[in-house]
XYZ file of C-alpha atoms in Angstrom:
615
model
C 110.924 -54.106 -38.009
C 114.483 -54.485 -40.484
C 114.098 -55.605 -43.684
C 117.139 -55.885 -44.526
C 120.217 -56.240 -41.868
C 123.715 -56.572 -43.447
C 127.053 -56.301 -41.991
C 129.916 -53.430 -42.464
C 131.367 -55.391 -45.942
C 127.702 -55.972 -47.180
C 127.077 -59.542 -46.480
C 123.476 -60.247 -45.709
C 122.562 -61.230 -41.623
C 119.250 -60.856 -40.981
C 115.318 -60.127 -42.775
C 112.663 -59.321 -41.578
C 113.667 -58.281 -37.580
C 111.821 -57.319 -34.836
C 113.067 -54.443 -32.794
C 111.933 -52.906 -29.326
C 112.649 -49.210 -29.139
C 113.921 -49.394 -26.385
C 117.004 -52.115 -27.978
C 118.207 -49.254 -30.452
C 117.692 -45.928 -28.553
C 119.322 -46.232 -24.442
C 119.656 -43.228 -22.267
C 122.992 -44.877 -20.815
C 124.617 -48.173 -22.854
C 126.777 -48.908 -20.528
C 124.698 -48.992 -17.489
C 124.375 -52.798 -17.342
C 127.886 -54.652 -16.186
C 130.029 -55.577 -18.424
C 130.705 -58.310 -20.206
C 134.634 -58.990 -19.253
C 136.517 -56.967 -17.034
C 140.923 -57.098 -16.927
C 142.404 -56.367 -13.497
C 145.940 -55.642 -12.785
C 146.880 -54.785 -8.744
C 149.493 -52.249 -8.428
C 153.945 -52.340 -9.643
C 156.533 -50.682 -8.006
C 155.234 -46.756 -9.639
C 152.371 -48.023 -11.387
C 148.829 -48.296 -9.296
C 146.121 -50.061 -10.041
C 144.133 -50.472 -13.841
C 140.859 -52.025 -14.692
C 138.950 -52.646 -17.542
C 135.784 -53.239 -18.566
C 134.341 -54.829 -21.839
C 131.450 -54.074 -23.350
C 129.962 -56.306 -25.278
C 126.368 -54.745 -27.427
C 124.971 -55.089 -30.685
C 124.619 -51.017 -32.371
C 121.682 -50.966 -35.034
C 122.827 -48.470 -37.673
C 119.358 -47.119 -39.237
C 120.270 -45.543 -42.859
C 118.011 -44.399 -45.737
C 118.156 -47.561 -48.765
C 119.863 -44.342 -50.905
C 122.939 -43.845 -48.311
C 123.791 -47.270 -48.047
C 125.933 -47.386 -51.127
C 127.677 -44.361 -50.126
C 127.646 -45.223 -46.189
C 129.545 -48.623 -48.210
C 132.189 -46.989 -50.791
C 133.761 -44.802 -48.085
C 134.495 -47.779 -46.109
C 135.583 -49.514 -49.584
C 138.293 -46.732 -50.520
C 139.360 -47.101 -46.868
C 140.370 -50.537 -47.269
C 137.883 -52.169 -45.476
C 134.987 -52.906 -47.615
C 135.923 -55.908 -50.283
C 135.315 -55.087 -53.121
C 135.670 -57.502 -54.965
C 133.021 -60.205 -53.397
C 130.105 -56.644 -52.475
C 130.114 -56.659 -57.006
C 129.814 -60.363 -57.347
C 127.235 -60.191 -54.805
C 125.077 -57.912 -56.524
C 125.711 -59.292 -59.465
C 124.374 -62.469 -58.335
C 120.517 -60.824 -56.558
C 120.300 -59.400 -59.857
C 120.858 -62.306 -62.002
C 117.763 -63.924 -59.012
C 115.575 -61.105 -59.625
C 116.284 -59.657 -62.391
C 114.435 -56.108 -61.406
C 115.560 -53.193 -62.526
C 116.090 -51.932 -59.040
C 118.950 -55.027 -58.853
C 120.506 -54.220 -61.607
C 121.068 -50.245 -61.061
C 122.179 -50.866 -58.032
C 124.860 -53.094 -59.498
C 125.542 -50.230 -62.395
C 125.883 -47.715 -59.601
C 128.414 -49.971 -57.691
C 130.660 -50.098 -60.743
C 130.034 -46.649 -61.309
C 131.516 -45.795 -58.117
C 134.602 -47.931 -58.850
C 135.406 -46.648 -61.942
C 134.542 -43.076 -61.275
C 137.331 -43.590 -58.073
C 139.946 -45.094 -59.830
C 139.521 -42.312 -62.425
C 140.171 -39.800 -59.681
C 142.992 -41.977 -58.085
C 145.033 -41.424 -61.380
C 144.931 -38.323 -61.702
C 145.328 -37.553 -58.573
C 148.395 -40.181 -59.410
C 150.318 -38.041 -61.998
C 149.004 -34.704 -60.447
C 151.468 -35.897 -57.125
C 153.471 -37.305 -59.655
C 154.485 -33.535 -61.249
C 153.822 -31.785 -58.302
C 156.637 -34.025 -56.608
C 158.637 -33.574 -59.443
C 158.476 -29.869 -59.862
C 159.334 -29.822 -56.488
C 162.197 -31.560 -57.115
C 161.959 -35.034 -54.713
C 162.454 -38.002 -55.503
C 160.003 -40.103 -55.760
C 159.493 -40.960 -58.983
C 155.870 -42.845 -57.820
C 154.731 -39.875 -56.156
C 152.769 -39.718 -52.725
C 149.254 -41.149 -52.405
C 146.992 -40.880 -49.936
C 145.478 -44.188 -48.228
C 141.721 -42.215 -49.759
C 143.393 -41.794 -53.044
C 144.878 -45.316 -53.993
C 142.974 -47.017 -57.152
C 141.124 -50.556 -56.829
C 143.410 -53.691 -58.248
C 143.050 -54.201 -61.986
C 141.056 -57.452 -60.847
C 138.492 -55.742 -59.150
C 137.987 -53.852 -62.645
C 137.766 -57.126 -64.353
C 134.353 -57.896 -62.065
C 133.120 -54.716 -63.579
C 133.641 -56.090 -67.351
C 132.304 -59.099 -66.800
C 129.016 -57.656 -64.702
C 128.300 -55.335 -67.403
C 128.969 -57.495 -70.096
C 125.492 -59.504 -68.190
C 123.521 -56.856 -68.159
C 124.181 -55.700 -71.302
C 126.213 -52.358 -70.187
C 129.129 -52.366 -73.334
C 129.655 -48.854 -73.162
C 130.236 -49.085 -69.434
C 132.361 -52.350 -69.932
C 134.467 -50.848 -72.580
C 135.341 -47.724 -70.304
C 137.019 -50.335 -67.052
C 139.035 -51.883 -69.672
C 140.216 -48.910 -70.991
C 141.071 -48.153 -67.001
C 143.071 -51.644 -66.056
C 146.897 -50.115 -65.340
C 148.985 -53.103 -65.552
C 147.254 -56.545 -66.821
C 143.992 -57.178 -67.664
C 142.531 -60.394 -65.785
C 143.245 -63.524 -68.074
C 140.272 -65.002 -67.251
C 137.902 -62.502 -67.774
C 138.805 -63.884 -71.359
C 136.235 -66.791 -70.705
C 133.773 -64.432 -69.691
C 134.422 -62.165 -72.633
C 134.074 -65.803 -74.269
C 130.175 -66.167 -73.374
C 128.821 -62.760 -73.729
C 130.063 -63.164 -77.212
C 127.712 -66.387 -78.042
C 125.311 -63.788 -76.984
C 126.160 -59.951 -78.431
C 127.959 -60.906 -81.420
C 131.944 -59.668 -82.442
C 131.343 -56.593 -84.381
C 130.039 -55.636 -80.928
C 132.003 -56.692 -79.210
C 135.665 -56.007 -81.215
C 136.112 -52.656 -79.224
C 136.312 -54.455 -75.254
C 138.781 -57.299 -77.154
C 140.534 -54.669 -78.526
C 141.406 -52.588 -76.175
C 141.039 -55.727 -73.644
C 143.827 -57.678 -75.602
C 146.785 -54.405 -75.441
C 146.410 -54.871 -71.567
C 148.091 -58.347 -71.803
C 151.726 -58.248 -72.725
C 153.199 -61.388 -72.824
C 152.920 -63.625 -75.271
C 152.172 -66.866 -73.723
C 149.206 -65.424 -71.432
C 147.924 -63.412 -74.690
C 148.120 -66.502 -75.998
C 146.249 -68.328 -73.347
C 143.611 -64.703 -72.624
C 142.326 -65.578 -77.141
C 142.266 -69.978 -76.188
C 139.818 -69.381 -73.374
C 138.419 -66.371 -74.989
C 137.586 -69.220 -78.257
C 137.501 -72.154 -75.757
C 134.081 -70.130 -74.086
C 132.799 -68.534 -77.507
C 132.453 -72.460 -79.121
C 131.458 -74.062 -75.497
C 128.316 -71.200 -75.109
C 127.508 -70.459 -78.681
C 127.298 -74.766 -79.244
C 124.447 -75.388 -77.558
C 121.278 -72.932 -78.441
C 122.997 -71.848 -81.514
C 125.375 -72.139 -85.097
C 129.487 -70.761 -84.226
C 128.772 -68.231 -86.287
C 131.354 -66.092 -85.302
C 133.916 -69.064 -85.347
C 136.297 -67.487 -88.883
C 136.060 -64.424 -87.857
C 136.857 -64.849 -84.140
C 139.681 -67.016 -85.107
C 140.418 -64.202 -87.872
C 140.407 -61.393 -84.632
C 143.058 -63.410 -82.513
C 145.053 -64.835 -85.350
C 145.486 -60.334 -87.221
C 146.214 -59.214 -83.546
C 148.883 -62.384 -82.793
C 150.408 -61.384 -85.675
C 150.438 -57.783 -84.045
C 152.061 -58.632 -80.939
C 154.802 -60.059 -82.281
C 155.119 -56.944 -85.064
C 156.012 -55.132 -81.635
C 156.822 -57.643 -78.628
C 159.482 -55.545 -76.949
C 160.522 -58.463 -74.293
C 160.005 -62.134 -73.888
C 160.377 -64.678 -71.176
C 161.056 -67.596 -71.154
C 157.512 -69.753 -71.441
C 157.570 -67.406 -74.678
C 159.493 -70.111 -76.439
C 156.494 -72.075 -75.821
C 153.723 -70.129 -77.225
C 155.964 -68.966 -80.245
C 155.955 -72.975 -80.435
C 152.671 -73.461 -80.005
C 151.333 -69.852 -83.264
C 153.792 -71.581 -85.327
C 152.236 -74.800 -85.678
C 148.526 -73.367 -85.287
C 148.963 -70.461 -87.988
C 151.793 -72.516 -90.709
C 155.504 -72.167 -91.899
C 154.153 -67.782 -92.788
C 153.712 -67.915 -89.577
C 156.990 -69.245 -88.022
C 159.211 -67.784 -90.992
C 157.502 -64.545 -90.933
C 156.455 -63.394 -87.645
C 158.350 -66.319 -85.171
C 162.235 -66.417 -86.182
C 162.571 -62.762 -86.158
C 161.881 -62.472 -82.333
C 163.837 -65.607 -81.385
C 166.456 -64.303 -83.010
C 166.251 -61.088 -81.554
C 165.928 -61.941 -78.392
C 168.050 -64.296 -78.347
C 171.002 -63.732 -76.210
C 168.221 -63.815 -74.026
C 169.197 -67.491 -72.735
C 165.697 -69.500 -71.135
C 163.206 -68.096 -73.444
C 165.759 -69.720 -77.120
C 166.561 -72.264 -75.564
C 163.229 -73.446 -74.497
C 161.628 -72.917 -77.674
C 164.221 -73.881 -79.660
C 163.272 -77.507 -77.857
C 160.125 -77.134 -77.989
C 160.611 -76.444 -81.647
C 161.962 -79.757 -81.366
C 159.548 -81.433 -79.908
C 156.589 -80.291 -82.863
C 158.612 -81.548 -85.536
C 158.797 -85.373 -83.925
C 154.991 -84.891 -83.003
C 154.548 -83.956 -85.935
C 152.815 -80.344 -85.692
C 155.431 -78.267 -88.432
C 157.380 -80.031 -91.134
C 160.105 -81.389 -89.810
C 162.493 -79.777 -93.149
C 161.033 -76.535 -91.835
C 162.182 -77.778 -88.104
C 165.263 -78.391 -89.233
C 165.938 -75.505 -90.868
C 165.010 -73.100 -87.867
C 166.218 -74.635 -85.585
C 170.257 -74.513 -86.524
C 169.675 -70.926 -87.439
C 167.994 -71.013 -83.920
C 171.408 -72.574 -82.383
C 173.909 -70.950 -84.471
C 172.850 -67.001 -83.106
C 172.192 -69.160 -79.651
C 175.438 -69.817 -78.743
C 177.180 -67.200 -78.851
C 175.493 -65.398 -76.749
C 175.080 -68.661 -74.017
C 174.542 -67.911 -70.495
C 173.299 -69.917 -67.723
C 170.585 -68.050 -67.078
C 169.034 -70.053 -63.763
C 166.732 -70.219 -60.451
C 167.055 -72.214 -57.514
C 163.034 -72.053 -57.251
C 160.639 -72.772 -60.415
C 158.277 -71.887 -57.202
C 155.526 -69.537 -58.661
C 152.089 -67.677 -55.986
C 148.581 -68.974 -57.279
C 146.593 -65.686 -59.684
C 143.728 -65.360 -57.484
C 140.434 -63.194 -59.401
C 140.370 -60.331 -57.097
C 142.754 -59.798 -54.179
C 141.058 -59.943 -50.576
C 139.546 -55.917 -48.762
C 142.463 -54.768 -48.103
C 144.914 -55.492 -51.799
C 141.881 -54.542 -53.433
C 142.907 -51.306 -54.081
C 146.576 -51.974 -54.614
C 147.226 -53.189 -58.121
C 147.345 -56.821 -57.822
C 151.384 -57.989 -57.314
C 152.880 -59.383 -61.193
C 152.990 -63.535 -60.145
C 153.889 -64.837 -63.613
C 157.841 -64.067 -63.162
C 159.936 -65.881 -65.410
C 160.912 -69.477 -65.028
C 164.455 -69.590 -65.409
C 166.483 -72.194 -67.885
C 166.608 -75.542 -65.701
C 169.374 -77.902 -65.644
C 166.803 -80.954 -66.846
C 166.179 -77.938 -70.063
C 169.576 -77.510 -71.267
C 170.343 -81.476 -71.363
C 167.632 -81.526 -73.274
C 169.431 -79.510 -76.199
C 172.010 -81.536 -76.407
C 169.825 -84.833 -76.689
C 168.106 -82.816 -79.561
C 171.489 -82.012 -81.064
C 172.762 -85.439 -80.766
C 169.686 -86.499 -82.736
C 170.645 -84.124 -85.138
C 174.886 -84.593 -85.054
C 175.363 -81.215 -84.854
C 178.714 -82.060 -83.103
C 179.948 -78.240 -83.416
C 177.617 -77.477 -81.263
C 177.715 -80.007 -78.446
C 181.376 -78.240 -78.432
C 180.356 -74.992 -78.551
C 177.726 -75.483 -76.251
C 180.050 -77.800 -73.717
C 182.482 -75.068 -73.936
C 180.431 -72.018 -72.907
C 179.463 -74.237 -70.038
C 182.609 -74.380 -68.258
C 182.753 -71.104 -68.617
C 179.747 -69.879 -67.042
C 180.016 -72.249 -64.442
C 183.191 -71.550 -63.178
C 181.007 -67.919 -62.044
C 178.372 -69.748 -60.823
C 177.274 -69.431 -56.538
C 177.950 -72.566 -55.121
C 173.978 -72.092 -53.864
C 172.821 -71.194 -58.142
C 175.102 -74.573 -59.207
C 174.479 -77.020 -56.997
C 170.701 -76.924 -57.975
C 171.592 -76.490 -61.499
C 174.603 -78.481 -62.105
C 173.923 -81.427 -61.574
C 170.355 -82.474 -62.587
C 172.288 -82.128 -65.454
C 174.684 -83.666 -65.584
C 172.554 -87.181 -64.453
C 170.906 -86.342 -67.149
C 173.483 -86.528 -69.696
C 174.103 -89.435 -68.578
C 171.082 -90.933 -69.284
C 171.280 -89.480 -72.094
C 174.551 -90.607 -73.525
C 173.803 -94.127 -72.325
C 169.975 -93.859 -73.837
C 171.940 -92.806 -77.804
C 174.682 -95.236 -76.607
C 177.573 -93.413 -76.763
C 180.516 -93.892 -75.342
C 181.226 -92.464 -71.316
C 184.615 -91.802 -72.031
C 183.772 -90.058 -75.378
C 187.027 -87.324 -74.869
C 184.238 -84.820 -75.425
C 182.235 -85.899 -72.409
C 184.654 -87.548 -70.483
C 186.942 -84.008 -70.343
C 183.761 -81.886 -69.765
C 182.660 -84.323 -66.809
C 186.276 -84.004 -65.463
C 186.510 -79.893 -65.176
C 183.146 -79.405 -64.129
C 183.200 -81.751 -60.785
C 186.752 -80.020 -60.864
C 184.521 -76.513 -60.382
C 181.747 -77.722 -58.241
C 184.525 -79.479 -55.875
C 187.000 -76.256 -55.420
C 183.041 -74.022 -54.747
C 182.178 -76.138 -52.135
C 184.652 -78.635 -50.333
C 187.685 -76.233 -50.288
C 190.856 -77.312 -49.054
C 190.717 -79.377 -45.453
C 190.962 -77.177 -41.635
C 194.302 -77.902 -40.743
C 193.174 -78.513 -37.022
C 196.094 -77.172 -34.906
C 199.662 -79.384 -33.132
C 199.345 -77.848 -29.854
C 198.311 -74.150 -28.231
C 200.628 -71.694 -29.967
C 198.202 -69.245 -31.352
C 199.214 -65.347 -32.521
C 200.372 -62.660 -31.333
C 197.475 -60.232 -30.137
C 199.434 -57.520 -27.536
C 199.844 -53.541 -27.636
C 203.176 -54.157 -28.226
C 202.982 -51.437 -25.526
C 202.145 -52.337 -22.476
C 203.228 -55.090 -20.102
C 200.401 -56.466 -19.590
C 200.363 -57.388 -22.910
C 203.894 -58.958 -22.851
C 202.889 -61.233 -20.379
C 199.329 -61.647 -22.868
C 201.682 -62.315 -25.761
C 204.317 -64.482 -24.305
C 201.198 -67.416 -23.309
C 199.560 -67.322 -26.005
C 203.254 -68.536 -28.599
C 203.589 -71.051 -26.202
C 201.993 -74.363 -27.220
C 202.150 -75.768 -23.958
C 200.600 -73.474 -21.638
C 196.161 -73.902 -22.125
C 195.340 -71.465 -19.658
C 196.127 -68.321 -17.369
C 195.386 -65.498 -15.549
C 195.676 -62.294 -14.732
C 194.406 -60.512 -11.150
C 194.380 -57.147 -12.489
C 192.266 -53.059 -12.615
C 188.821 -53.357 -14.319
C 190.344 -50.993 -16.546
C 194.028 -52.771 -17.593
C 191.550 -56.976 -17.961
C 189.063 -54.684 -20.731
C 192.426 -53.636 -22.348
C 193.313 -57.590 -21.906
C 189.628 -58.797 -23.018
C 189.916 -56.249 -25.400
C 193.392 -57.544 -27.704
C 191.720 -60.305 -27.545
C 188.766 -61.319 -28.574
C 187.076 -56.868 -29.119
C 183.514 -55.972 -29.050
C 183.324 -60.239 -26.358
C 181.694 -59.513 -23.636
C 182.819 -62.633 -20.437
C 180.862 -65.118 -19.981
C 178.769 -65.081 -22.396
C 177.419 -67.905 -24.721
C 179.369 -66.187 -27.715
C 182.425 -66.583 -26.368
C 182.331 -70.234 -26.075
C 180.815 -71.433 -28.813
C 182.457 -69.393 -31.252
C 185.465 -68.025 -30.275
C 188.867 -69.091 -30.307
C 189.349 -68.292 -26.629
C 187.568 -68.624 -23.916
C 187.488 -65.449 -21.460
C 185.367 -65.316 -17.809
C 186.177 -63.017 -14.830
C 186.287 -64.230 -11.632
C 184.843 -62.447 -8.752
C 185.753 -64.345 -6.255
C 189.528 -62.748 -5.446
C 189.925 -59.531 -5.483
C 191.331 -57.732 -7.136
C 188.962 -59.636 -9.752
C 190.779 -62.299 -12.545
C 190.486 -62.549 -15.886
C 190.271 -66.559 -16.736
C 191.469 -66.785 -20.597
C 191.365 -70.786 -22.043
C 192.711 -70.986 -25.626
C 190.523 -73.685 -27.227
C 190.013 -75.075 -30.258
C 186.053 -73.441 -31.287
C 187.060 -71.289 -34.704
C 188.956 -74.478 -36.487
C 186.127 -76.968 -35.076
C 183.535 -74.343 -36.832
C 185.297 -74.518 -39.791
C 185.692 -78.496 -40.023
C 182.222 -78.952 -39.289
C 180.864 -76.826 -42.421
C 183.765 -78.417 -44.225
C 182.388 -81.373 -43.641
C 179.139 -80.761 -44.142
C 179.591 -80.096 -47.128
C 181.821 -82.508 -47.758
C 179.252 -85.490 -47.538
C 176.377 -83.315 -49.384
C 178.915 -82.936 -52.970
C 179.709 -86.818 -52.040
C 175.023 -87.498 -51.848
C 174.956 -85.733 -55.596
C 178.526 -87.769 -56.342
C 176.760 -90.781 -55.605
C 173.158 -89.852 -57.155
C 174.459 -89.743 -60.494
C 175.989 -93.726 -60.008
C 179.526 -94.613 -58.990
C 179.295 -96.719 -61.856
C 179.306 -94.423 -64.583
C 181.306 -91.951 -62.931
C 184.160 -94.083 -62.635
C 183.682 -94.451 -66.693
C 183.305 -91.008 -67.895
C 186.360 -89.618 -65.439
C 188.468 -92.387 -66.180
C 192.372 -92.156 -65.083
C 190.938 -88.252 -62.325
C 188.276 -90.837 -60.675
C 190.288 -91.161 -57.891
C 191.158 -88.144 -57.954
C 187.612 -86.354 -57.822
C 185.318 -89.114 -55.778
C 187.706 -87.972 -52.823
C 187.378 -84.598 -53.484
C 190.663 -83.672 -53.790
C 189.611 -81.765 -56.702
C 192.054 -78.639 -57.793
C 193.495 -79.144 -54.557
C 196.460 -80.349 -55.744
C 197.550 -84.680 -56.434
C 198.658 -85.226 -53.024
C 196.443 -87.947 -50.877
C 192.823 -86.353 -48.995
C 193.633 -86.716 -44.699
C 190.787 -88.954 -43.543
C 188.406 -87.643 -41.035
C 189.887 -85.925 -37.792
C 188.349 -87.132 -34.208
C 188.808 -84.010 -31.568
C 190.549 -84.643 -28.465
C 188.160 -83.277 -25.794
C 190.688 -83.066 -23.496
C 192.730 -79.613 -22.474
C 196.515 -79.725 -22.671
C 197.945 -81.167 -25.067
C 195.811 -79.685 -28.035
C 196.330 -82.518 -30.605
C 193.541 -85.071 -31.796
C 194.111 -88.743 -33.734
C 193.765 -89.122 -37.411
C 192.907 -92.089 -39.079
């Protein structure tokens, strides 16, 4: 009887399963017929092939003492999800509360931490050896079996040790974290704190918080810690540690701000929350110096300024402090202003631990900073309007004109239209005339740049079949080719000649394009076909408008996209804000001269004249 039957990943599938000896030990395991067969007959030089599939169950018997070693070897190679394995072992400990279940859990966790310690040494040694041999690989080569388990797996180990009360083991696991302490583990710290006390947990917390380098994530981590402690402690005891915990939290916040080396946009909001929580001393002595130090990170500085203004409106920070700091930050921000923009702000979810195939590698950083959006910059201008900071508004708009001319059309389209629309909304809400010179000038120049970047001039359709010369200028064949190409009436011709001469003509027209190809017909300025009904074969060349049509299609698509964006701004508001340049810009003639824009062209499908009618 098998009392405990598991799959390769350690999950239980059966208990007390009775098996006959003949089901375990067999003289010829493939004596029975196959469960499935794949047969294919001969083809050409290949003979007949047949594959037989046997789907038999294999039971592996081993002493219980060998179970951990057997499964862990597979885990090291990435075939077992170690995080889930530890979670199952932890649940078994909770259910049984036996010495055996605790020993099994701790032995498994010790295997992981020991492996990571060994891996770290192996990686460091590999780097040193490769550097000594001049191998330019900064990460060094690490064999599959030496790769460490992820920080999320270490987080699960910390959770397990906290619940078993093994604080030294928990601290060792925290010390092995290579990048970022998983934020969810701080809820586990709070729960353990309510039972163990801050004095026993302080060294673990100190180590864990040092592995959370981003300010906004550190703030979130400590909030989880306090909330978890309050929730658990309030249920069965007084919050005796809350004052000490808040003191620890404030000390760690001050220390991190004093040594901060990098900021992200999300840190702007976090710094305002810190200032609101700890008061003006923290705002002026710790927060403001950080903002001024990294004010060249425009998205971060704008996020801080916006959130600071909102905190003043909500009475979270005194208005006089908000006004002083806002003006101070703005005076440094404007000279360093750049458009930190992006086309998408989507983020991948953060998981507690990775799947088994990734449980050995580092968890990817999914908290990549989202950069500035158009609506956020419009909010900043709204706040400047509320504080009557007109010179600062002029400086921001001037900076934007310079930046807008340098960004790519794709980013331009994702950032500028939302900004322009929201700014129009703000001006109307504030009862500011849209014809105000600073805003009219900005909209005229910005939309003019938008048109130049996205639309360009309308492609001119050829008036006839005249094309540029392409002949080599030496041989007689190319002489006739050039005569055909510059002829305004001739639409097609044929060259009946040897293969070598035909290829020469073909390569002069469209190098590397095969006759009769799909690309030939779709994208080339010529359609080239080989006629094989004559001797020698003939090369038929037809002039087409495909190149012009392709350019026109692209231009027309972009024109419609720009027109759609203009309509989204509101044509009535556009007329007021653009003034005397309304007709020019709405007709998409910005930056391309003041002449009347051509209408859409109706293409001619007939061959011969090559012309079209324009309306």
